[in-house]
CSV table of N, CA and C in Angstrom, one decimal:
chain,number,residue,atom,x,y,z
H,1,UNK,N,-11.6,3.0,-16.6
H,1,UNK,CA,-11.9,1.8,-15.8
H,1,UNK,C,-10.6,1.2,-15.4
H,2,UNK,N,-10.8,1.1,-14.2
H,2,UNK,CA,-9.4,0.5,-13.7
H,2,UNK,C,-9.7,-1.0,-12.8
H,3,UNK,N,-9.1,-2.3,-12.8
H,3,UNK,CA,-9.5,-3.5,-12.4
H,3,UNK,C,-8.0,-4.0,-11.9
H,4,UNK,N,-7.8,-4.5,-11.1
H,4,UNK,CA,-6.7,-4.9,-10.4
H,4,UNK,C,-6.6,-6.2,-9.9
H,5,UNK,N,-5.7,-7.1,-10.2
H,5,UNK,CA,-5.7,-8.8,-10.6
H,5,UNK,C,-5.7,-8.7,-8.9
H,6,UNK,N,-6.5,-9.7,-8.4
H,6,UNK,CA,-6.7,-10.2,-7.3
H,6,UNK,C,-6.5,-11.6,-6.6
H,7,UNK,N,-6.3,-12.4,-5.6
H,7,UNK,CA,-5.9,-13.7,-5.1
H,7,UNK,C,-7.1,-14.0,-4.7
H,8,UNK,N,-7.3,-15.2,-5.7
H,8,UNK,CA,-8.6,-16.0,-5.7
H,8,UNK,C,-8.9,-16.3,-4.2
H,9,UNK,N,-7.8,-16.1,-2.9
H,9,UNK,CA,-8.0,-16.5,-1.4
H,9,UNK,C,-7.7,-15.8,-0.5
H,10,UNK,N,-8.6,-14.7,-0.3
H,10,UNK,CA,-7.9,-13.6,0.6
H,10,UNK,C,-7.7,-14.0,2.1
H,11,UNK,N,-7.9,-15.3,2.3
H,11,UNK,CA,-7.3,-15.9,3.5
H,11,UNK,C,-5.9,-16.4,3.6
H,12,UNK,N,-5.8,-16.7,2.5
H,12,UNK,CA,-4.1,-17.7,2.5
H,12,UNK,C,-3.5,-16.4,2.0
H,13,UNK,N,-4.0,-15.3,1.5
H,13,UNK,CA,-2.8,-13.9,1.3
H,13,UNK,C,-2.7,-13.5,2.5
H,14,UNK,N,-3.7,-13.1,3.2
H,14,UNK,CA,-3.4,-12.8,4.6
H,14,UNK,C,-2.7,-13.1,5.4
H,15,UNK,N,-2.7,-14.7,5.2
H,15,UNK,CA,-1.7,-15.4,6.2
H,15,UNK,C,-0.4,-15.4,6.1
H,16,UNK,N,0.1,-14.5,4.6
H,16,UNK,CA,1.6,-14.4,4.5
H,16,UNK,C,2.3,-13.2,4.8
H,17,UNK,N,1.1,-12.6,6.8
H,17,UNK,CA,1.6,-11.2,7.0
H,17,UNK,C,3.0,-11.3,7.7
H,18,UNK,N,3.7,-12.8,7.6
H,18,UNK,CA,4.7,-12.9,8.3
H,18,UNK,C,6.0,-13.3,7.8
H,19,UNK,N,5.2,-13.2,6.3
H,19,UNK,CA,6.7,-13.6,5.1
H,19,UNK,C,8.1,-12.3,5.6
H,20,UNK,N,9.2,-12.7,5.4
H,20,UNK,CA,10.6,-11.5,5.1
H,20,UNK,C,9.7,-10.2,4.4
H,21,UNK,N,9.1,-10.1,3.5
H,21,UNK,CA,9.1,-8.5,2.7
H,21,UNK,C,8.4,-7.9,3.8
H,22,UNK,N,7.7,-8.2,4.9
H,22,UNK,CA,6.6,-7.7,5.2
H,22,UNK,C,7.3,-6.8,6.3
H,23,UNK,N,8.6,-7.9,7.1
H,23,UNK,CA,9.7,-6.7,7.7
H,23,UNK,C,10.5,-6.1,7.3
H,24,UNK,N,10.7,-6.9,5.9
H,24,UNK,CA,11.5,-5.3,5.7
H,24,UNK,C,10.8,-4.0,5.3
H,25,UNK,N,9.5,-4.4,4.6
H,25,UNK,CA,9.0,-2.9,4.6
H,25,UNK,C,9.0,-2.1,5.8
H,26,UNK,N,8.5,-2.7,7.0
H,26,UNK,CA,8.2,-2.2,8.5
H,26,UNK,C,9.9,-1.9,8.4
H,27,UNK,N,11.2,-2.4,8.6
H,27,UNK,CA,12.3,-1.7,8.6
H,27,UNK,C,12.6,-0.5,7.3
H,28,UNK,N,11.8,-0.6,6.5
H,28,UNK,CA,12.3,0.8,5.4
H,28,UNK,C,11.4,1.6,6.2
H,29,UNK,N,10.3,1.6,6.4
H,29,UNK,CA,9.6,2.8,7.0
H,29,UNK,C,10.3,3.4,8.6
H,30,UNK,N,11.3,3.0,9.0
H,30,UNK,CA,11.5,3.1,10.0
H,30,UNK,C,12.6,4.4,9.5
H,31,UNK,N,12.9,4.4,8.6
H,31,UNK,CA,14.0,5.5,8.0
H,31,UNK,C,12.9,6.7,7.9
H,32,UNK,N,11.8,6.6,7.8
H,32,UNK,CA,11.4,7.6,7.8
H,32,UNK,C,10.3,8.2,8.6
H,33,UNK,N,10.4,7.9,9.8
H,33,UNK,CA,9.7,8.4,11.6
H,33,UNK,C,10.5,9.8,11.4
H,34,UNK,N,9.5,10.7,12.8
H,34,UNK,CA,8.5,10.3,12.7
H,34,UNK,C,7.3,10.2,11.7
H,35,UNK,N,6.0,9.8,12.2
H,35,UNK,CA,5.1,9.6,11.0
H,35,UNK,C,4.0,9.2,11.8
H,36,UNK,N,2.6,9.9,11.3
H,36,UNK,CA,1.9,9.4,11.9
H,36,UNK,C,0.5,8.6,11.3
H,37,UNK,N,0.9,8.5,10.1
H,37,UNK,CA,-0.3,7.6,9.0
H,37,UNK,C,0.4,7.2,7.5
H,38,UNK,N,0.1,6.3,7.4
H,38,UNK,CA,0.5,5.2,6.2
H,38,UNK,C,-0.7,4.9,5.1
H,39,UNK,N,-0.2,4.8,3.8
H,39,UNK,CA,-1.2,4.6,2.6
H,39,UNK,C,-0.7,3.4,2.3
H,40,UNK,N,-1.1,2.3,2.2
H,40,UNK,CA,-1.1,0.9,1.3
H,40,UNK,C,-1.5,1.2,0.2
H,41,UNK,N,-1.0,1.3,-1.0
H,41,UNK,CA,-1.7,1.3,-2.3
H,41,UNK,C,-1.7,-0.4,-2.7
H,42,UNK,N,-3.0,-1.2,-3.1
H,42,UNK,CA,-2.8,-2.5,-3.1
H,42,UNK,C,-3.5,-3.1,-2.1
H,43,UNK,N,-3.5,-3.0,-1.2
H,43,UNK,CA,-3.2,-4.0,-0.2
H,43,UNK,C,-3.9,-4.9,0.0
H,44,UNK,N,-5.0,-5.5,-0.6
H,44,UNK,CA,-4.8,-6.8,-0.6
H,44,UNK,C,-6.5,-7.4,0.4
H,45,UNK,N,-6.1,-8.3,0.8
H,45,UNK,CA,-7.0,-8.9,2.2
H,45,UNK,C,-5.9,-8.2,3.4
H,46,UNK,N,-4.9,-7.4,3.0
H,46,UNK,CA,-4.3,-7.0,4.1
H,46,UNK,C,-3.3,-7.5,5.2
H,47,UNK,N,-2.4,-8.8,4.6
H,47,UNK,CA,-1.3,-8.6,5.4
H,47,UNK,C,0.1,-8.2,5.5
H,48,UNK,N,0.5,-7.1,5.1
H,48,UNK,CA,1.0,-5.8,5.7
H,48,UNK,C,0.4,-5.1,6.2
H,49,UNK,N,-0.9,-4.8,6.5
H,49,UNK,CA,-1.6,-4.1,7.5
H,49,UNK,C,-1.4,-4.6,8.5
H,50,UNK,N,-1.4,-6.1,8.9
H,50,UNK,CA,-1.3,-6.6,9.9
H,50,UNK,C,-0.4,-6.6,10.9
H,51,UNK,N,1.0,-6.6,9.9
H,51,UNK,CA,2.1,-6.5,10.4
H,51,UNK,C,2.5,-5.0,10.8
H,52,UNK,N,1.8,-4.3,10.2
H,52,UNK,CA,1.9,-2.5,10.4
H,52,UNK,C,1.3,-2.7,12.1
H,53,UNK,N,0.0,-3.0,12.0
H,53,UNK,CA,-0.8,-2.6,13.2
H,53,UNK,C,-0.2,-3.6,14.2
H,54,UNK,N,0.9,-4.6,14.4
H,54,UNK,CA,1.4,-4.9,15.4
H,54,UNK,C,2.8,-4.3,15.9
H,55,UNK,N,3.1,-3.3,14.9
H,55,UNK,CA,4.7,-2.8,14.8
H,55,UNK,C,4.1,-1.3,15.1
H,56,UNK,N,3.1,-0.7,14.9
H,56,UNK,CA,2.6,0.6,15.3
H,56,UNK,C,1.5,0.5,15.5
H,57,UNK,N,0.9,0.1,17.0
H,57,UNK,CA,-0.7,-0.1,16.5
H,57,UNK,C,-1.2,1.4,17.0
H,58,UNK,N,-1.0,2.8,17.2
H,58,UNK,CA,-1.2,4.0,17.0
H,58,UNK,C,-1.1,4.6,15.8
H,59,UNK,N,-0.5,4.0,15.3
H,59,UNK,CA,-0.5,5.1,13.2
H,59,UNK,C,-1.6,5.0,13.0
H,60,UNK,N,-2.0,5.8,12.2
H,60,UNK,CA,-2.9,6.0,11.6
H,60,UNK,C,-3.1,5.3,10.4
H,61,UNK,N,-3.4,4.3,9.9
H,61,UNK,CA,-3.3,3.3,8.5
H,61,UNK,C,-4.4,2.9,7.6
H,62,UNK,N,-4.0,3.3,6.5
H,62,UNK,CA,-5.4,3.2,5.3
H,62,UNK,C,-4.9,2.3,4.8
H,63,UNK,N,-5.5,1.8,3.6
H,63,UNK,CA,-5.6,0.5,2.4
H,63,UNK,C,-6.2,1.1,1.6
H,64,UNK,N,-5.6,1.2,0.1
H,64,UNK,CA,-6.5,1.0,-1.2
H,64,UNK,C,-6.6,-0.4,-1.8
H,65,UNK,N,-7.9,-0.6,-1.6
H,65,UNK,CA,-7.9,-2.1,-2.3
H,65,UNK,C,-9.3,-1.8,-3.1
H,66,UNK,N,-9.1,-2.6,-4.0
H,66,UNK,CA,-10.2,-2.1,-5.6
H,66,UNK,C,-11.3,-3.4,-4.7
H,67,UNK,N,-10.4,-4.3,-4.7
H,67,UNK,CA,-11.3,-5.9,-5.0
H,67,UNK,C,-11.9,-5.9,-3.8
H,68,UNK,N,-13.1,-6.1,-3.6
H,68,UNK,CA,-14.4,-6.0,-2.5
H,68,UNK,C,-14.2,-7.3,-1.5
H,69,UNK,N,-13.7,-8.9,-2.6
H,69,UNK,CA,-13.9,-9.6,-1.0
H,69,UNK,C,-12.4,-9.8,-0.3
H,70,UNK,N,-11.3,-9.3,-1.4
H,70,UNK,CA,-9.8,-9.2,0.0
H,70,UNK,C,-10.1,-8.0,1.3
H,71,UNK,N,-10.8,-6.6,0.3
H,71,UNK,CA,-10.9,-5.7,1.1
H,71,UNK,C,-12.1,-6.5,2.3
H,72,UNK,N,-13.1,-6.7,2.0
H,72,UNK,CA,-13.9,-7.1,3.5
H,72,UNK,C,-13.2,-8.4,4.2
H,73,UNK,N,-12.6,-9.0,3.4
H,73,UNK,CA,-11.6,-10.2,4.5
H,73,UNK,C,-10.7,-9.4,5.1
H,74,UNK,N,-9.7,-9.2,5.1
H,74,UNK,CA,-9.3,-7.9,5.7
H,74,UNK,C,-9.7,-6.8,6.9
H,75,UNK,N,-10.9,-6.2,6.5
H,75,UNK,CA,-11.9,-5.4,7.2
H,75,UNK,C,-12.1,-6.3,8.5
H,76,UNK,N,-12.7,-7.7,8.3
H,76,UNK,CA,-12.9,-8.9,9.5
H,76,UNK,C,-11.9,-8.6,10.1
H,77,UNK,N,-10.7,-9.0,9.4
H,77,UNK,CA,-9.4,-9.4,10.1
H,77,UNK,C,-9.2,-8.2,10.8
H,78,UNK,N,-9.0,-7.3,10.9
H,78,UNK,CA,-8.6,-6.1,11.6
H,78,UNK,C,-9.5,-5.3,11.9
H,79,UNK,N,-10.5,-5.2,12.0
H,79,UNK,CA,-11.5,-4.4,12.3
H,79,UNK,C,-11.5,-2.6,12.2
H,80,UNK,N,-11.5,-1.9,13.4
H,80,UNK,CA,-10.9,-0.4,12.9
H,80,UNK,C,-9.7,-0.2,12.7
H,81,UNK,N,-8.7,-1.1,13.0
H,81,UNK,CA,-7.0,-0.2,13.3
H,81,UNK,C,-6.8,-0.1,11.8
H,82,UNK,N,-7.6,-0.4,10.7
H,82,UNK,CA,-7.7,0.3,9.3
H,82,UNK,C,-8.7,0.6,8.1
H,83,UNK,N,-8.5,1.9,8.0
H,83,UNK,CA,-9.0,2.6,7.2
H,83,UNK,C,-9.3,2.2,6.0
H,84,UNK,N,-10.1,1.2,5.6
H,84,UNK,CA,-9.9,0.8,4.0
H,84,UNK,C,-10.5,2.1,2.8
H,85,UNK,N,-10.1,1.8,1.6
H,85,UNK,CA,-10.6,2.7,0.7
H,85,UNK,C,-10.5,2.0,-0.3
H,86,UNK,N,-12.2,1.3,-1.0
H,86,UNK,CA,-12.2,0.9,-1.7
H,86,UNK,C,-12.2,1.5,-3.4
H,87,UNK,N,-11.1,1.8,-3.4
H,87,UNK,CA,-11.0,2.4,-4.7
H,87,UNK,C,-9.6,1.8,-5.5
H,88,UNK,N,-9.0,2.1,-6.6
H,88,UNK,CA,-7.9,2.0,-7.8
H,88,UNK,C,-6.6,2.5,-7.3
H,89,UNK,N,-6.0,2.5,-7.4
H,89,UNK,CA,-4.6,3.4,-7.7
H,89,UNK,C,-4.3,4.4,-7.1
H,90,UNK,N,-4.3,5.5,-8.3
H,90,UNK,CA,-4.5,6.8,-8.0
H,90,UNK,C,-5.6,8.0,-7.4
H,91,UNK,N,-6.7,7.2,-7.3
H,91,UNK,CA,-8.1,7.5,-6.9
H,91,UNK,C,-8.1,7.7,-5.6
H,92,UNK,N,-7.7,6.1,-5.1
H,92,UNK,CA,-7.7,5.8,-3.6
H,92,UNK,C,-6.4,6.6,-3.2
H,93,UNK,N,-5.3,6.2,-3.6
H,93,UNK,CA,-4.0,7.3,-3.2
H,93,UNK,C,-4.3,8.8,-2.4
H,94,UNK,N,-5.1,9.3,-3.8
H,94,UNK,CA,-5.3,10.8,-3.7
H,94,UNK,C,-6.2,10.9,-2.9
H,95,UNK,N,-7.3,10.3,-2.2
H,95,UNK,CA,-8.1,10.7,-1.0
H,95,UNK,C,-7.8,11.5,0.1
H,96,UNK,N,-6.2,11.5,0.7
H,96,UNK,CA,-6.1,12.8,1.7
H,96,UNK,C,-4.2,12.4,1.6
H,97,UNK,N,-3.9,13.3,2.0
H,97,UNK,CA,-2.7,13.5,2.3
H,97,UNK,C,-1.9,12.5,3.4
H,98,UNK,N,-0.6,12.1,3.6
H,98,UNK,CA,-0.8,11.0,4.0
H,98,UNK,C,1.0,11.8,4.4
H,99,UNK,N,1.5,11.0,5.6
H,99,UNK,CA,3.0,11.1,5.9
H,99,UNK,C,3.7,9.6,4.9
H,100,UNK,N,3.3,8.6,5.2
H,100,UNK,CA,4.1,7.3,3.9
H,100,UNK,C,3.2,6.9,3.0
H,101,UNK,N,3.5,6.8,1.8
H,101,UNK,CA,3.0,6.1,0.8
H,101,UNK,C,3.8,4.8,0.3
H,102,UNK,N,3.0,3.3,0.7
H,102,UNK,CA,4.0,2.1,0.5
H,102,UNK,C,2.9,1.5,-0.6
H,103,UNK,N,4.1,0.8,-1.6
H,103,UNK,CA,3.7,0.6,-3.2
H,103,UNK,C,4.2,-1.0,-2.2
H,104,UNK,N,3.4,-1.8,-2.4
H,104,UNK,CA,4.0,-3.1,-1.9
H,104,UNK,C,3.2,-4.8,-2.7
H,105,UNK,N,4.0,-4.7,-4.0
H,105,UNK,CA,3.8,-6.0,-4.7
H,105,UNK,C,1.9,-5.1,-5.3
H,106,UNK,N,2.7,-4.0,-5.6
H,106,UNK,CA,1.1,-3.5,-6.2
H,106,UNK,C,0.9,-3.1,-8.2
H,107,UNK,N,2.2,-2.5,-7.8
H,107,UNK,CA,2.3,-1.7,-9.7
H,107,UNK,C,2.0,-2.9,-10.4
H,108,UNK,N,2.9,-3.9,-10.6
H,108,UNK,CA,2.5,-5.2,-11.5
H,108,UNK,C,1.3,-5.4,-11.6
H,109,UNK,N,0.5,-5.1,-10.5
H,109,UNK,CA,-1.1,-5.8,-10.9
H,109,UNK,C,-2.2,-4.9,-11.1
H,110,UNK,N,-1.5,-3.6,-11.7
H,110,UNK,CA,-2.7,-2.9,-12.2
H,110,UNK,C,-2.9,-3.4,-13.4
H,111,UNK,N,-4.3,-2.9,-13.7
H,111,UNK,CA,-4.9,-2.8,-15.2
H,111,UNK,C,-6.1,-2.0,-15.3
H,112,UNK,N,-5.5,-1.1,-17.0
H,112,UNK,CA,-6.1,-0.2,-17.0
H,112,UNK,C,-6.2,1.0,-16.3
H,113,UNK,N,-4.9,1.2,-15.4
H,113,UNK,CA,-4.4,2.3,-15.4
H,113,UNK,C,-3.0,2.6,-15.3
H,114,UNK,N,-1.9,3.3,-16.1
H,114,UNK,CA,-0.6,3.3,-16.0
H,114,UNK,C,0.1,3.6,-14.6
H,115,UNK,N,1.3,2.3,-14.4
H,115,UNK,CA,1.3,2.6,-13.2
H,115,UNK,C,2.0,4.1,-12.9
H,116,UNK,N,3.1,4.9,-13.7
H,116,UNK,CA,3.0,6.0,-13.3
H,116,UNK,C,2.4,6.7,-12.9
H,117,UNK,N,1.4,6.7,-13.1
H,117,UNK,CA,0.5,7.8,-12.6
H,117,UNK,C,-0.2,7.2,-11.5
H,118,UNK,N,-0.1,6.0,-10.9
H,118,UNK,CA,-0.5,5.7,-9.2
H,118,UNK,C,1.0,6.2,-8.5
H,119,UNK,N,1.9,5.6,-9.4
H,119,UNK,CA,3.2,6.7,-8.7
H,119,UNK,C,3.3,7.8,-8.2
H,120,UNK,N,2.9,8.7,-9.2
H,120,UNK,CA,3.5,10.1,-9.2
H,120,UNK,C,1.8,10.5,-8.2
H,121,UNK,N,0.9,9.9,-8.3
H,121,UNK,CA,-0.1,10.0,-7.2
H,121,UNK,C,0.3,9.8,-5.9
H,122,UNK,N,1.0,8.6,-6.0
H,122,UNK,CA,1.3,8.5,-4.3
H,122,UNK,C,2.7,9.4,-3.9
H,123,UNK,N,3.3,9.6,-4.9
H,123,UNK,CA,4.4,10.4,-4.6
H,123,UNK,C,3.9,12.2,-4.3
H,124,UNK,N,2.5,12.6,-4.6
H,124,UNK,CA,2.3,13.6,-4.6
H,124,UNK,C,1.2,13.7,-3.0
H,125,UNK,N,0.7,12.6,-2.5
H,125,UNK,CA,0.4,12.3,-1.9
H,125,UNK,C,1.1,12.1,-0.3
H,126,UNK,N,2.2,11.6,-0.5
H,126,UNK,CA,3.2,11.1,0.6
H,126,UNK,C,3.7,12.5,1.1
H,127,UNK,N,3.6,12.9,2.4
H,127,UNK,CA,4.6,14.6,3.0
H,127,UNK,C,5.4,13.9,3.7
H,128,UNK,N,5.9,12.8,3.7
H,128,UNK,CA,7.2,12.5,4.2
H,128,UNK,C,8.4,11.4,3.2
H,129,UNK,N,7.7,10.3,2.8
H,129,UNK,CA,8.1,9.7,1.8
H,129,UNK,C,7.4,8.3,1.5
H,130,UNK,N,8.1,8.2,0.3
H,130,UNK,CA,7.3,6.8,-0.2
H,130,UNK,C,8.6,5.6,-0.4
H,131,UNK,N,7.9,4.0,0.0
H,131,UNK,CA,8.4,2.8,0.9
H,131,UNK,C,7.7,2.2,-0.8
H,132,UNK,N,9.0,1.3,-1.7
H,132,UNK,CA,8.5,0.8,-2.5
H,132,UNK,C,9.0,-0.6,-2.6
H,133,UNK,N,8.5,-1.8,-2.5
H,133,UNK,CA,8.7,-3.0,-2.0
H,133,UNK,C,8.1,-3.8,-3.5
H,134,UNK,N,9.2,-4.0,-4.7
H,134,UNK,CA,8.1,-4.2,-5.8
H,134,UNK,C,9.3,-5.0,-6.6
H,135,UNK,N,8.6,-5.3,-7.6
H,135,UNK,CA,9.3,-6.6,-8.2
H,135,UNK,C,9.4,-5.9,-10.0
H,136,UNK,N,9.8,-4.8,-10.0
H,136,UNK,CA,10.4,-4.1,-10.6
H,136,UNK,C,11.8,-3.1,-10.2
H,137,UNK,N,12.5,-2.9,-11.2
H,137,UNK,CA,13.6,-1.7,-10.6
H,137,UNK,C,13.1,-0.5,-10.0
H,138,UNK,N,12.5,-0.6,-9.1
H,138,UNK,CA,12.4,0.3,-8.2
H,138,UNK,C,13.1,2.2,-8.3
H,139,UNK,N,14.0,1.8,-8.8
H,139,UNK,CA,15.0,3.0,-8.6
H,139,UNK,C,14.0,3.7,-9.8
H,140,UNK,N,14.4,2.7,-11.2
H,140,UNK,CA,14.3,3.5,-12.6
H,140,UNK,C,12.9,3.4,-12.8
H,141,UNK,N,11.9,2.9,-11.6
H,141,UNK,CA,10.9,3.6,-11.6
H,141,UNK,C,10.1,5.0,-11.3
H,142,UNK,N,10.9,5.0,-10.2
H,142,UNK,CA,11.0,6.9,-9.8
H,142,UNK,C,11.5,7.5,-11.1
H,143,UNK,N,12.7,7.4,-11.1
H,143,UNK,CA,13.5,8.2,-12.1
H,143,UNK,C,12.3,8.4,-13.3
H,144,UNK,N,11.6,7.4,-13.7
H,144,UNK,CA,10.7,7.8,-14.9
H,144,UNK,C,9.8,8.2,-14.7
H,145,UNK,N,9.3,8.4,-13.3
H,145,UNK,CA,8.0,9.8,-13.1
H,145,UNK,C,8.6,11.1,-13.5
H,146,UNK,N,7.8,11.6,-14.0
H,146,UNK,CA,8.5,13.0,-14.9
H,146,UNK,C,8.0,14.4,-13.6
H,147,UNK,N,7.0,14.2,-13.0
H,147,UNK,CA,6.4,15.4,-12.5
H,147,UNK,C,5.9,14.3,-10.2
H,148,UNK,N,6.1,15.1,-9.3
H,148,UNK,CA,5.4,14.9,-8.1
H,148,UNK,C,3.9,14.7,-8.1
H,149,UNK,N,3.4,15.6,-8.9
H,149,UNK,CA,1.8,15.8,-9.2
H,149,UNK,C,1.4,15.3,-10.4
H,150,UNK,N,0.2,14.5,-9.7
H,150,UNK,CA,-0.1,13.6,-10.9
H,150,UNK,C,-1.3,14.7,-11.8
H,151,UNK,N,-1.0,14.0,-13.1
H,151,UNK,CA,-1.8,14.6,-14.3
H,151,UNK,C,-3.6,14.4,-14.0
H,152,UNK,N,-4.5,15.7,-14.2
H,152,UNK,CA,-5.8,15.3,-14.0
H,152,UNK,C,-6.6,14.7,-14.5
């Protein structure tokens, strides 16, 4: 069972698609064009989607979001230019193969599943690379995934 801490107002998360992190993720991803579809692990009511679909509104762009009313606030807010996938972690990660995998303000708020293994999911997931925007050491979080391929 996996449950992921959610913002009691998927409107006022939304509206912070224009905070700093949100360009620099869009500038980390730019290290790694071409590309032609993006995984949010997290994402929320979706604003870094937002800011995705005005910085590339041709990519191809999913969301894994567990929590049902950010994901349909979101869904409102952007209609098709994204793919939601209402599922966990590693669940949603692993749905199809993907050119970026961005971890953004997400590890921290799992529960009930280690975030390694949404890691080493999205890292086995990503065929180009993965964009990690997180409020952990970042580096010595890679370094501690042991394996690309996550455990079954």
């Amino acid at each position: 069972m996996c449950t992921y801490v959610s913002y009691s107002n998927p409107k006022y998360y939304f509206d912070s698609w224009t905070l700093p992190d949100r360009a620099a993720t869009a500038e980390a991803l730019q290290w790694l064009e071409p590309f032609d579809s993006i995984c949010e692990v997290g994402a929320s009511s979706g604003p870094l989607q937002k800011a995705l679909t005005r910085r590339w509104p041709t990519k191809q762009l999913y969301a894994v979001q567990p929590d049902r009313d950010s994901m349909a606030y979101g869904q409102a807010q952007l209609g098709s230019a994204v793919t939601w996938i209402p599922q966990c972690g590693c669940q949603g990660v692993a749905q199809r193969p993907v050119d970026v995998v961005v971890f953004s303000h997400c590890l921290d708020g799992l529960r009930g599943q280690d975030w390694r293994t949404v890691l080493a999911a999205g890292c086995a997931a990503a065929q180009r690379g993965i964009v990690m925007v997180e409020s952990v050491d970042c580096e010595a979080v890679v370094q501690s995934v042991p394996s690309r391929k996550p455990e079954p």
